[in-house]
mmCIF file of C-alpha atoms in Angstrom:
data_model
loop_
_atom_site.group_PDB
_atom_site.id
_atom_site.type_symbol
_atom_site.label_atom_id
_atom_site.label_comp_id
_atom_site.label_asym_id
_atom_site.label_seq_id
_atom_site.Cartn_x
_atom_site.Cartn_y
_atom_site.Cartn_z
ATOM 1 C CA UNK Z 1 7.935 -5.377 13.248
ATOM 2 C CA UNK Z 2 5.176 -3.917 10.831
ATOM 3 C CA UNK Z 3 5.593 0.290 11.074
ATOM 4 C CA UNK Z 4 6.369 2.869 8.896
ATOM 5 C CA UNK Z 5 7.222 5.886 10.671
ATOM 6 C CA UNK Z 6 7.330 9.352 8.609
ATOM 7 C CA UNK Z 7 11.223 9.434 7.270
ATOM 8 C CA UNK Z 8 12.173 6.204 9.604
ATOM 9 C CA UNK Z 9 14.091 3.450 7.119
ATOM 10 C CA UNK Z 10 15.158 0.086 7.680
ATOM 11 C CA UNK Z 11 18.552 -1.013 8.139
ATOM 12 C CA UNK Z 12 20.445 -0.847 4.566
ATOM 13 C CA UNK Z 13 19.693 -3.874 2.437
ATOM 14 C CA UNK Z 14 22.396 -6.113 1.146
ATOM 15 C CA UNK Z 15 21.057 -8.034 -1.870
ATOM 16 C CA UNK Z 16 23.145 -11.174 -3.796
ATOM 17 C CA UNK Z 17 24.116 -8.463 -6.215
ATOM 18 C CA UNK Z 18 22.646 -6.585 -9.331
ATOM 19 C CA UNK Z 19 25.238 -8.532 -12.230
ATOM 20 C CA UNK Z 20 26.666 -8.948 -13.937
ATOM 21 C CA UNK Z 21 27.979 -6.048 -15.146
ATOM 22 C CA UNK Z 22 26.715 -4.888 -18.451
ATOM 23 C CA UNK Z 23 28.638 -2.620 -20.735
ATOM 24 C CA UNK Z 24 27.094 0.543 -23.172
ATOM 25 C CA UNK Z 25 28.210 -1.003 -26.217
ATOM 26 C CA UNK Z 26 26.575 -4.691 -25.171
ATOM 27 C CA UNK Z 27 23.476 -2.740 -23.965
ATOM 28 C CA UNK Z 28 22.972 -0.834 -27.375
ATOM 29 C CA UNK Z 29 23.345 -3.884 -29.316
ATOM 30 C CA UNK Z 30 20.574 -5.304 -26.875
ATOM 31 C CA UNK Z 31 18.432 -2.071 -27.612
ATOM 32 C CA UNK Z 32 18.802 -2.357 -31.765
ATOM 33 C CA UNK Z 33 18.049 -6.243 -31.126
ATOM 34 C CA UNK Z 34 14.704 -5.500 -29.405
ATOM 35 C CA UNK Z 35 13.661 -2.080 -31.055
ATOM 36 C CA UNK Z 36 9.715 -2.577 -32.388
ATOM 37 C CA UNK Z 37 10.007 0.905 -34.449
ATOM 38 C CA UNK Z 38 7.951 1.297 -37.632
ATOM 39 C CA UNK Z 39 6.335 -2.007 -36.803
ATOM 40 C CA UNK Z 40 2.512 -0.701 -35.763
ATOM 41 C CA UNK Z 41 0.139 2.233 -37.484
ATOM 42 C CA UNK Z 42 -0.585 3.178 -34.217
ATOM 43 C CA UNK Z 43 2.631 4.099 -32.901
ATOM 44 C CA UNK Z 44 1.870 5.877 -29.963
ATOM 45 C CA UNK Z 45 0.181 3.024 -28.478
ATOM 46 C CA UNK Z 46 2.963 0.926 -28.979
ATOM 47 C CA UNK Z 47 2.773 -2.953 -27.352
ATOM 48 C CA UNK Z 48 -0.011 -2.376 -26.854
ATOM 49 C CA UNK Z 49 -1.286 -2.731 -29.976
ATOM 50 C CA UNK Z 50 -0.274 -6.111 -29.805
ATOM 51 C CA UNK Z 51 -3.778 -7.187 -27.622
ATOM 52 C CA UNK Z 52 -6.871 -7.980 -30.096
ATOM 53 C CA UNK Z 53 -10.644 -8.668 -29.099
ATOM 54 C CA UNK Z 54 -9.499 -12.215 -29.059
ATOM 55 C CA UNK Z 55 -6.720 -11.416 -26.298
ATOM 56 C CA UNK Z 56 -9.581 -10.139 -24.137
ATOM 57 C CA UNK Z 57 -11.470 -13.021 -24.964
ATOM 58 C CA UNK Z 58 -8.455 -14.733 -24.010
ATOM 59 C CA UNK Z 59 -8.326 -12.987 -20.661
ATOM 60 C CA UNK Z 60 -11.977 -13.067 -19.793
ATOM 61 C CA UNK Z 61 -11.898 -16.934 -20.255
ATOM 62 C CA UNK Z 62 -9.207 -17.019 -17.319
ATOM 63 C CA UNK Z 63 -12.055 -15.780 -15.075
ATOM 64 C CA UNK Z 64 -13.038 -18.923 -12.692
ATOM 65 C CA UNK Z 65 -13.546 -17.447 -9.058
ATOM 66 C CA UNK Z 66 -14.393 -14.042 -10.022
ATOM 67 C CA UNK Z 67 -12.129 -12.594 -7.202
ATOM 68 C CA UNK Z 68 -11.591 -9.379 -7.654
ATOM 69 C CA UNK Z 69 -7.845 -8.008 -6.485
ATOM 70 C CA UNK Z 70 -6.967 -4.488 -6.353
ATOM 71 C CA UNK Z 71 -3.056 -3.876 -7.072
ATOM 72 C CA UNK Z 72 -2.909 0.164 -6.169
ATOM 73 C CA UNK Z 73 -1.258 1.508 -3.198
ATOM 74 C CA UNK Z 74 -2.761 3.645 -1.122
ATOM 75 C CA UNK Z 75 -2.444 7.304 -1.820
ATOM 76 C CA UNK Z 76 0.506 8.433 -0.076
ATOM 77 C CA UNK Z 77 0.730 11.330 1.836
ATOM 78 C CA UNK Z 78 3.376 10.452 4.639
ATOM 79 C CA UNK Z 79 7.265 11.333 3.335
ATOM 80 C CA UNK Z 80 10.087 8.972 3.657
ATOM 81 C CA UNK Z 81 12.968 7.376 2.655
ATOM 82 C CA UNK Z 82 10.804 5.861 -0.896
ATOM 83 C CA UNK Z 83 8.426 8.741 -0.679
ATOM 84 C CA UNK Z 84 10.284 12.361 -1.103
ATOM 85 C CA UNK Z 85 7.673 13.970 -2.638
ATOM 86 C CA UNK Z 86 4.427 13.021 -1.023
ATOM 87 C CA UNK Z 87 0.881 13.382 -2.870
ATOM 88 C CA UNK Z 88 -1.411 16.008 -1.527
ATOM 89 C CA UNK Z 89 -5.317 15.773 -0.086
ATOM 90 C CA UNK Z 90 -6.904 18.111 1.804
ATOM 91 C CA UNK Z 91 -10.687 19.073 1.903
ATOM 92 C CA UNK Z 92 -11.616 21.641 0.273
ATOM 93 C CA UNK Z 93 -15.544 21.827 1.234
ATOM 94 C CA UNK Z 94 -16.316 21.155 4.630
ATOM 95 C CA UNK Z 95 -20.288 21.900 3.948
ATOM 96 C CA UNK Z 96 -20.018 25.785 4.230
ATOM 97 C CA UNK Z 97 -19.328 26.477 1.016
ATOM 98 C CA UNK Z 98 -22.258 26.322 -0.779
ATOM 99 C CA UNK Z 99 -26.054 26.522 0.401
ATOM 100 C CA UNK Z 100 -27.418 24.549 2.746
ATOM 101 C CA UNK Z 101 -29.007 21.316 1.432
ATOM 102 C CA UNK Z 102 -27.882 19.220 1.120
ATOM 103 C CA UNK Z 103 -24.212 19.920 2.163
ATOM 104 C CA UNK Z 104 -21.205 18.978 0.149
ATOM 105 C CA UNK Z 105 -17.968 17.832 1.311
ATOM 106 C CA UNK Z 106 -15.384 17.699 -1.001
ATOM 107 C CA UNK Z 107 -11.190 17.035 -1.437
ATOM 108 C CA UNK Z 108 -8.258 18.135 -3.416
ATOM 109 C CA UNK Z 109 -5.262 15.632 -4.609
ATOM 110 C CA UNK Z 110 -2.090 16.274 -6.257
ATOM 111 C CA UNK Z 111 0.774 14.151 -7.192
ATOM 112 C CA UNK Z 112 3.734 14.020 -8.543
ATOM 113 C CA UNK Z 113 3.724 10.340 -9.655
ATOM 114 C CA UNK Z 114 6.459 9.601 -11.203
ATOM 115 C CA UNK Z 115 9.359 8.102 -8.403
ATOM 116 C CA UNK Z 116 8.551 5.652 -5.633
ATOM 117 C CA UNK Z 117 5.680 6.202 -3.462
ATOM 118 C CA UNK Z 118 2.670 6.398 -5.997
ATOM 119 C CA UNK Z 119 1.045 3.410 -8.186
ATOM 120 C CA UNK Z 120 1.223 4.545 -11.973
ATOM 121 C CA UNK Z 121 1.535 3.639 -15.611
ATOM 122 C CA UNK Z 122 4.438 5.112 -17.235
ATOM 123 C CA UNK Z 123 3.267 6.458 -21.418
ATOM 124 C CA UNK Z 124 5.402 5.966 -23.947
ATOM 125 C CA UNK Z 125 6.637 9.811 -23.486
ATOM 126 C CA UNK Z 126 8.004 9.017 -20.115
ATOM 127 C CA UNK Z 127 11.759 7.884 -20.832
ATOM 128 C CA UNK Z 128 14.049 8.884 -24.090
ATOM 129 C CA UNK Z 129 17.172 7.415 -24.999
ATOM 130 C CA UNK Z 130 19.951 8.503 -26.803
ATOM 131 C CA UNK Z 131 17.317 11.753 -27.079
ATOM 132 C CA UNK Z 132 14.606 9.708 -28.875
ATOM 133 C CA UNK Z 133 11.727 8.256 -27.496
ATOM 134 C CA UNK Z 134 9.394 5.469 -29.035
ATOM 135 C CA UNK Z 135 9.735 4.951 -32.482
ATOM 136 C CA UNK Z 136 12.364 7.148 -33.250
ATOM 137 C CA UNK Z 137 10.857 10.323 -31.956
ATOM 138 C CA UNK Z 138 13.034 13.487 -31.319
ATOM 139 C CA UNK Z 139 11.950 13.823 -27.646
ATOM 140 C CA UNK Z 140 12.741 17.863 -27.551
ATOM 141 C CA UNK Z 141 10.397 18.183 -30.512
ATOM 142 C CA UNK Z 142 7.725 15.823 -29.175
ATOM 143 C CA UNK Z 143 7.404 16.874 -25.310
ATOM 144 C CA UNK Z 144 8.057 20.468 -24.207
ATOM 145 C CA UNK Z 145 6.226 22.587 -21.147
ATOM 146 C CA UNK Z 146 3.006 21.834 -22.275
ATOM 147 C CA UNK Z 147 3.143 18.542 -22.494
ATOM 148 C CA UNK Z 148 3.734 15.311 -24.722
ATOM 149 C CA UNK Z 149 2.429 15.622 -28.202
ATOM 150 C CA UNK Z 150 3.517 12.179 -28.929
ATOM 151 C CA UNK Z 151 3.493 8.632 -26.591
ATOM 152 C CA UNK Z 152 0.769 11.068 -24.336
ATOM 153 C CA UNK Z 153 -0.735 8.166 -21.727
ATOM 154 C CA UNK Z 154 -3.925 9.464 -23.379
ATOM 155 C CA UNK Z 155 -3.159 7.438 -26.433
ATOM 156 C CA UNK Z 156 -2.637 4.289 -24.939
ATOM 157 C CA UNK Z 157 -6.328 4.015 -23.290
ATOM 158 C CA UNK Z 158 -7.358 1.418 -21.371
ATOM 159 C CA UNK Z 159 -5.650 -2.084 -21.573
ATOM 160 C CA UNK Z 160 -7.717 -5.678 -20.937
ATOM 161 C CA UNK Z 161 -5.338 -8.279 -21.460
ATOM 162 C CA UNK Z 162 -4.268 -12.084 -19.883
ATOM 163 C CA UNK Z 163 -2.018 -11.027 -16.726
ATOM 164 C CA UNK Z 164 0.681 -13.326 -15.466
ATOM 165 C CA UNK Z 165 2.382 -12.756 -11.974
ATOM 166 C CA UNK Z 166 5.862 -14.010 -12.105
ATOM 167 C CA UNK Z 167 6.012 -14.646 -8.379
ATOM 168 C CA UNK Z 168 10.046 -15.312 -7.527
ATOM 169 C CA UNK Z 169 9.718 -15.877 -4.176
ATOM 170 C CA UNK Z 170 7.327 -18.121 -4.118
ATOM 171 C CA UNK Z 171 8.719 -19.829 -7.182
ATOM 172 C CA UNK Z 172 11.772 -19.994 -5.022
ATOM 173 C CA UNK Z 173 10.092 -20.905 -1.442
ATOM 174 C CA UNK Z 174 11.124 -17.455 0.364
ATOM 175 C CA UNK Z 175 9.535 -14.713 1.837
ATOM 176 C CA UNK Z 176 10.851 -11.665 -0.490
ATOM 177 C CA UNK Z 177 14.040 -11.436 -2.787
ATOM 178 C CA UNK Z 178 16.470 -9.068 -1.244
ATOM 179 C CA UNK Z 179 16.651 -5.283 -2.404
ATOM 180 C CA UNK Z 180 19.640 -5.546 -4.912
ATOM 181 C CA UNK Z 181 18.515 -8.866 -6.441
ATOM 182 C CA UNK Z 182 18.573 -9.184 -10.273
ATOM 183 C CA UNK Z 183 15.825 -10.968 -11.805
ATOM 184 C CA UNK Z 184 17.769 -13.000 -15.411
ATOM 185 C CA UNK Z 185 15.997 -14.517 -18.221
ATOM 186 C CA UNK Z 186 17.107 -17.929 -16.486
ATOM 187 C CA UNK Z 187 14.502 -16.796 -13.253
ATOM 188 C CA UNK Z 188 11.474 -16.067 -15.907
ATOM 189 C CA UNK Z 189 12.002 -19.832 -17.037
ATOM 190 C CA UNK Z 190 12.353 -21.051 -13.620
ATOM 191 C CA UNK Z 191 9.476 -19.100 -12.418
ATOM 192 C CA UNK Z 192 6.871 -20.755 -15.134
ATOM 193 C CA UNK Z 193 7.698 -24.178 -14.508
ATOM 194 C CA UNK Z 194 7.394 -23.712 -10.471
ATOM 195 C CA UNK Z 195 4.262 -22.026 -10.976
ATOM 196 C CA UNK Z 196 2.986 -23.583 -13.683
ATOM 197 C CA UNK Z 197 2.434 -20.754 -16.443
ATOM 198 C CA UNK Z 198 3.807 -19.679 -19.405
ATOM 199 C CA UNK Z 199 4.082 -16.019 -20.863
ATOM 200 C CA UNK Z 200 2.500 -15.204 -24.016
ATOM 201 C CA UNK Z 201 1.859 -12.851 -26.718
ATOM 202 C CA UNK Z 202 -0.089 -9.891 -25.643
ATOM 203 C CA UNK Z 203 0.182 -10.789 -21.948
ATOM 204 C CA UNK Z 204 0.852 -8.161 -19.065
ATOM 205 C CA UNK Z 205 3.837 -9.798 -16.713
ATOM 206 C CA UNK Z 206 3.684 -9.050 -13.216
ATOM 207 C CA UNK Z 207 7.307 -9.348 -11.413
ATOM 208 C CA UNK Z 208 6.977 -9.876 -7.550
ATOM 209 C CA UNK Z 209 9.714 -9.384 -5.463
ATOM 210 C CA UNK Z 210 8.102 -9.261 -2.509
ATOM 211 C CA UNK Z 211 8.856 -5.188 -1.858
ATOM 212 C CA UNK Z 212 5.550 -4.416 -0.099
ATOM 213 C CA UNK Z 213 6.214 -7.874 1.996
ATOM 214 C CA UNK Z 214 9.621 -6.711 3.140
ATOM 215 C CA UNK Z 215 8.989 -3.454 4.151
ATOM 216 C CA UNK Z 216 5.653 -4.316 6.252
ATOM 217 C CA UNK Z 217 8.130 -6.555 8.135
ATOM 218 C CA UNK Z 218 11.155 -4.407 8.187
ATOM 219 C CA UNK Z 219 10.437 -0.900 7.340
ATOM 220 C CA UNK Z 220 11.106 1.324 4.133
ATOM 221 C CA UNK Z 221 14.504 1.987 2.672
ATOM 222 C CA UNK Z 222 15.229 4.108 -0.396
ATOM 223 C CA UNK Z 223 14.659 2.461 -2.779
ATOM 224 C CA UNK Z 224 16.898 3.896 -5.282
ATOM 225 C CA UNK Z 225 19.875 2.606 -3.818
ATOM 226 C CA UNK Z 226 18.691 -1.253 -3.695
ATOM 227 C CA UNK Z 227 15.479 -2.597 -5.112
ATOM 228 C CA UNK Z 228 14.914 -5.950 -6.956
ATOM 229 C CA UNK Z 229 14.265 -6.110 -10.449
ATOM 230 C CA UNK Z 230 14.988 -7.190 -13.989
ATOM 231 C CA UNK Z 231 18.301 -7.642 -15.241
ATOM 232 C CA UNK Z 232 18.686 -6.365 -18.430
ATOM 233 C CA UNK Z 233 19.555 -9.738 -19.769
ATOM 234 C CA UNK Z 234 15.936 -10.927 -18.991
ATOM 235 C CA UNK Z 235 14.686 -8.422 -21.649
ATOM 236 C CA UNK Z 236 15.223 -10.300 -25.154
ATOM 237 C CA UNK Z 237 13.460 -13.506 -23.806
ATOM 238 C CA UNK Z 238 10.455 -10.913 -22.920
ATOM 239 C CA UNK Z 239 10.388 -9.361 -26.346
ATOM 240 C CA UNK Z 240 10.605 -12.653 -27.493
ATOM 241 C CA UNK Z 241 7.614 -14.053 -26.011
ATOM 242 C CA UNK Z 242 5.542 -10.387 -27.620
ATOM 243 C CA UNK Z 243 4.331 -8.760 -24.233
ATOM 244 C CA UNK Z 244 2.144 -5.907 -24.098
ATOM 245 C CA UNK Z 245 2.703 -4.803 -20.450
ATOM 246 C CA UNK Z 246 5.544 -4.740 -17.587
ATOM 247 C CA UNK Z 247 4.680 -4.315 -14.084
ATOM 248 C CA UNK Z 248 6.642 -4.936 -10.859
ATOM 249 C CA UNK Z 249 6.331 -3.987 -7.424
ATOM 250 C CA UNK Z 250 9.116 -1.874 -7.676
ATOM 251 C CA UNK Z 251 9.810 0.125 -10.879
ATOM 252 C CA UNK Z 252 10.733 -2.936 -12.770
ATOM 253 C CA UNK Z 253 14.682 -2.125 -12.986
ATOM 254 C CA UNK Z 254 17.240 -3.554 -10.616
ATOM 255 C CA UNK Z 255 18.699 -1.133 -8.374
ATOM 256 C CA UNK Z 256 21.901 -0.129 -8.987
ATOM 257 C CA UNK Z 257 21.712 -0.559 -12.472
ATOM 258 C CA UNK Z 258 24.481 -3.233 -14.202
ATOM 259 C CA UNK Z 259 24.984 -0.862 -16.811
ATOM 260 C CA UNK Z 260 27.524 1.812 -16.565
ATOM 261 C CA UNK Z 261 26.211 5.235 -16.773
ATOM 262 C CA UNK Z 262 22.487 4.307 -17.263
ATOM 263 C CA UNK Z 263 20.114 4.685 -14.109
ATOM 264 C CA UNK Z 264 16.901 2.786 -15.384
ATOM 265 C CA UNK Z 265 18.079 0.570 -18.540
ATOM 266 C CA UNK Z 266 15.302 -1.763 -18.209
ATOM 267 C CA UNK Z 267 13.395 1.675 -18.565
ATOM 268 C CA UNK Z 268 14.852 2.114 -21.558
ATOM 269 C CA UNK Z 269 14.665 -1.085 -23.541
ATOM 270 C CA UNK Z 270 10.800 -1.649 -22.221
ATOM 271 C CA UNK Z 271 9.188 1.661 -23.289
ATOM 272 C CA UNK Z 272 11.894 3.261 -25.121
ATOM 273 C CA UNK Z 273 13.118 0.219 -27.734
ATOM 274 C CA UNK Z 274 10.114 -2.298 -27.304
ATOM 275 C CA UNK Z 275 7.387 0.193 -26.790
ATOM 276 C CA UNK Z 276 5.692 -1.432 -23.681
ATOM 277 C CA UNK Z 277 4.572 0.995 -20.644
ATOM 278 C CA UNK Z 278 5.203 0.111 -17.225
ATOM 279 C CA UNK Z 279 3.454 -0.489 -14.100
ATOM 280 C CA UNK Z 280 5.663 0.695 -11.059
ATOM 281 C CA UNK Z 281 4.945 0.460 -7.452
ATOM 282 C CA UNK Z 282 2.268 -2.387 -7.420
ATOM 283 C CA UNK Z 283 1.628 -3.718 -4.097
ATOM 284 C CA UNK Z 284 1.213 -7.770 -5.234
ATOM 285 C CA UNK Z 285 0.891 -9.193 -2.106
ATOM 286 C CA UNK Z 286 -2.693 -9.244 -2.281
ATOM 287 C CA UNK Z 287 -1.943 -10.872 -5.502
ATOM 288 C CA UNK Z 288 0.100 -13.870 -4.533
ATOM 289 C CA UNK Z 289 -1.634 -14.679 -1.710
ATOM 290 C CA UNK Z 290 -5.100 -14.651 -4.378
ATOM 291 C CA UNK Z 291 -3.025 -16.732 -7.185
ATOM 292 C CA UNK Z 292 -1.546 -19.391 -4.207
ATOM 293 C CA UNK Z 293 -5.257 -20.216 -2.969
ATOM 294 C CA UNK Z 294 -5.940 -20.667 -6.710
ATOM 295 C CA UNK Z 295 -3.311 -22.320 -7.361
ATOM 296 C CA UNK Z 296 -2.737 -20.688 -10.965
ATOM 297 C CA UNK Z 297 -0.953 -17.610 -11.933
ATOM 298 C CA UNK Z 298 -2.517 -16.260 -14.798
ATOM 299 C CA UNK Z 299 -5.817 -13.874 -14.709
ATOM 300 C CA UNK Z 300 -7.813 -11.122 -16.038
ATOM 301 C CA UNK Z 301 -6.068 -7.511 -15.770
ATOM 302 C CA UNK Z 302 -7.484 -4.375 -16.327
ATOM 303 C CA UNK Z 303 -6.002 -1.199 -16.376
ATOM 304 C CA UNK Z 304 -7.640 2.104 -16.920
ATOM 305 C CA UNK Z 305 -4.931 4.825 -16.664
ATOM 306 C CA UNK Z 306 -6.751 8.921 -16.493
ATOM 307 C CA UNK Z 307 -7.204 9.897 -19.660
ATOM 308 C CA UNK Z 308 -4.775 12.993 -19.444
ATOM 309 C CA UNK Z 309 -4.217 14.830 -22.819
ATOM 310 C CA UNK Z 310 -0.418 15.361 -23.206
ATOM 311 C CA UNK Z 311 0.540 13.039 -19.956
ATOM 312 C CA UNK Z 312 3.973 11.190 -19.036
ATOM 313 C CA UNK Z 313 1.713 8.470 -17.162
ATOM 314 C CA UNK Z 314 -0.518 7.982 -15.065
ATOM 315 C CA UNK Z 315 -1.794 7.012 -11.388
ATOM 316 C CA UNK Z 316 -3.714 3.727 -11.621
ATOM 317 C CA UNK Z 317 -4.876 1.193 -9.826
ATOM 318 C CA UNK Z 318 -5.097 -2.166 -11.848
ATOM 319 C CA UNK Z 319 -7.066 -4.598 -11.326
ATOM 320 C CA UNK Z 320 -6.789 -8.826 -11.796
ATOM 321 C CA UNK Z 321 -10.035 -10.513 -11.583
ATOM 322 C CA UNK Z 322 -9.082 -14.641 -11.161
#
């Protein structure tokens, strides 16, 4: 069944299980283990900072095909069960506005990005721990009505870097992993050597789950009761191996979160401790489908969030060229 009916969901997911359980104290000796603070000049661009000339280089020279492969969704009006706060587009010239000739026909969107149903890059100003963001910023001091006057998405500019899609399901000859599913450092190892790649400095990661695949099939569910993501135990081989970028077709975190009393820990120890912005909501079927017929995983990505003075994030709609 492929349908997705305005505030219709799909039976409740049950997922292997989001473990194992992690506790606060483990978890903050997991954030001081990956912290990057005081490590770059440019703070505010955090990981970032990490991709040189010769990473693009890097990236441009895994350019064979030149197939092109959009990873945005589409922009999503319709509510439901992952979209509660739908973006907004309506026309606001209908070619009586103005004089004659020629006419002009123009639109209006909104959005209120951050949560489920939009594509977007979250800045380093998005998520605070322990009330600090990034580098040991006081996050009441930094971000206030007006905006973020530190970690502001319009410091980070626009990333070109090597991409790798981590594809689990494919890795692990199934159609999607089940909402619920926790992605361990063990999977990242087991992913490279089914696919054949290997993750390294400066690269963007890509987790598939197969979200986008699931819910054409089944139909949407909230996805802040179940999704598939990392495990927070996944997160010191990744700062390990120097990423830049995290990306997932959910919001990267597994859903319910393994750590008591955090919602989004992999939220924290990505943008928060290791300073790398996030990618949430990528549809990667397109993707996998592109990097099967390839038969290769790794690619050009390009990412080009709005340049918005004093912004959280970002919609965006990245693009891997193979």
């Amino acid at each position: 069944m492929s349908s997705d009916p305005a505030g219709a969901s799909a039976p409740p997911p049950t997922g292997p299980g989001h473990g194992p359980a992690v506790s606060r104290q483990d978890f903050d000796a997991l954030f001081e283990a990956v912290r990057t603070w005081g490590q770059w000049a440019a703070p505010e661009r955090g990981a970032w900072n990490r991709v040189t000339p010769s990473h693009v280089q890097r990236a441009a020279a895994a350019i064979r095909s030149g197939t092109v492969v959009p990873m945005g969704r589409p922009w999503n009006t319709r509510p439901g069960p992952d979209n509660g706060k739908p973006a907004l587009h309506y026309m606001s010239d209908l070619g009586d506005v103005e004089a004659p000739e020629p006419s002009a026909y123009k639109d209006f969107l909104a959005v209120d990005y951050h949560g489920k149903g939009v594509s977007h890059l979250d800045a380093l100003s998005h998520i605070a721990y322990r009330g600090q963001l990034y580098d040991g910023r006081t996050a009441r001091d930094v971000v206030d009505a007006a905006g973020a006057r530190f970690g502001a998405v319009s410091a980070l500019g626009p990333l070109v870097t090597r991409g790798v899609l981590l594809d689990v399901p494919a890795a692990r000859g199934v159609a999607w992993l089940e909402p619920g599913t926790a992605v361990h450092a063990r999977d990242v190892l087991a992913a490279e050597e089914a696919l054949d790649v290997t993750v390294g400095d400066g690269d963007a990661v890509l987790l598939r789950s197969g979200h986008f695949r699931r819910r054409r099939e089944i139909g949407p569910w909230n996805p802040d009761t179940a999704s598939a993501g990392w495990h927070v135990n996944a997160m010191a081989l990744l700062a390990e191996r120097a990423v830049s970028l995290l990306g997932a077709d959910g919001d990267s975190d597994v859903r319910p979160s393994p750590v008591e009393g955090l919602h989004s820990p992999v939220h924290a120890l990505a943008i928060t401790a290791m300073g790398v912005p996030l990618l949430d909501n990528l549809d990667l079927e397109a993707l996998s489908a592109a990097c099967a017929r390839a038969g290769r995983y790794a690619f050009m990505l390009v990412v080009t969030p709005l340049n918005v003075p004093g912004g959280t994030g970002s919609p965006v709609n990245p693009v891997a060229i193979l």
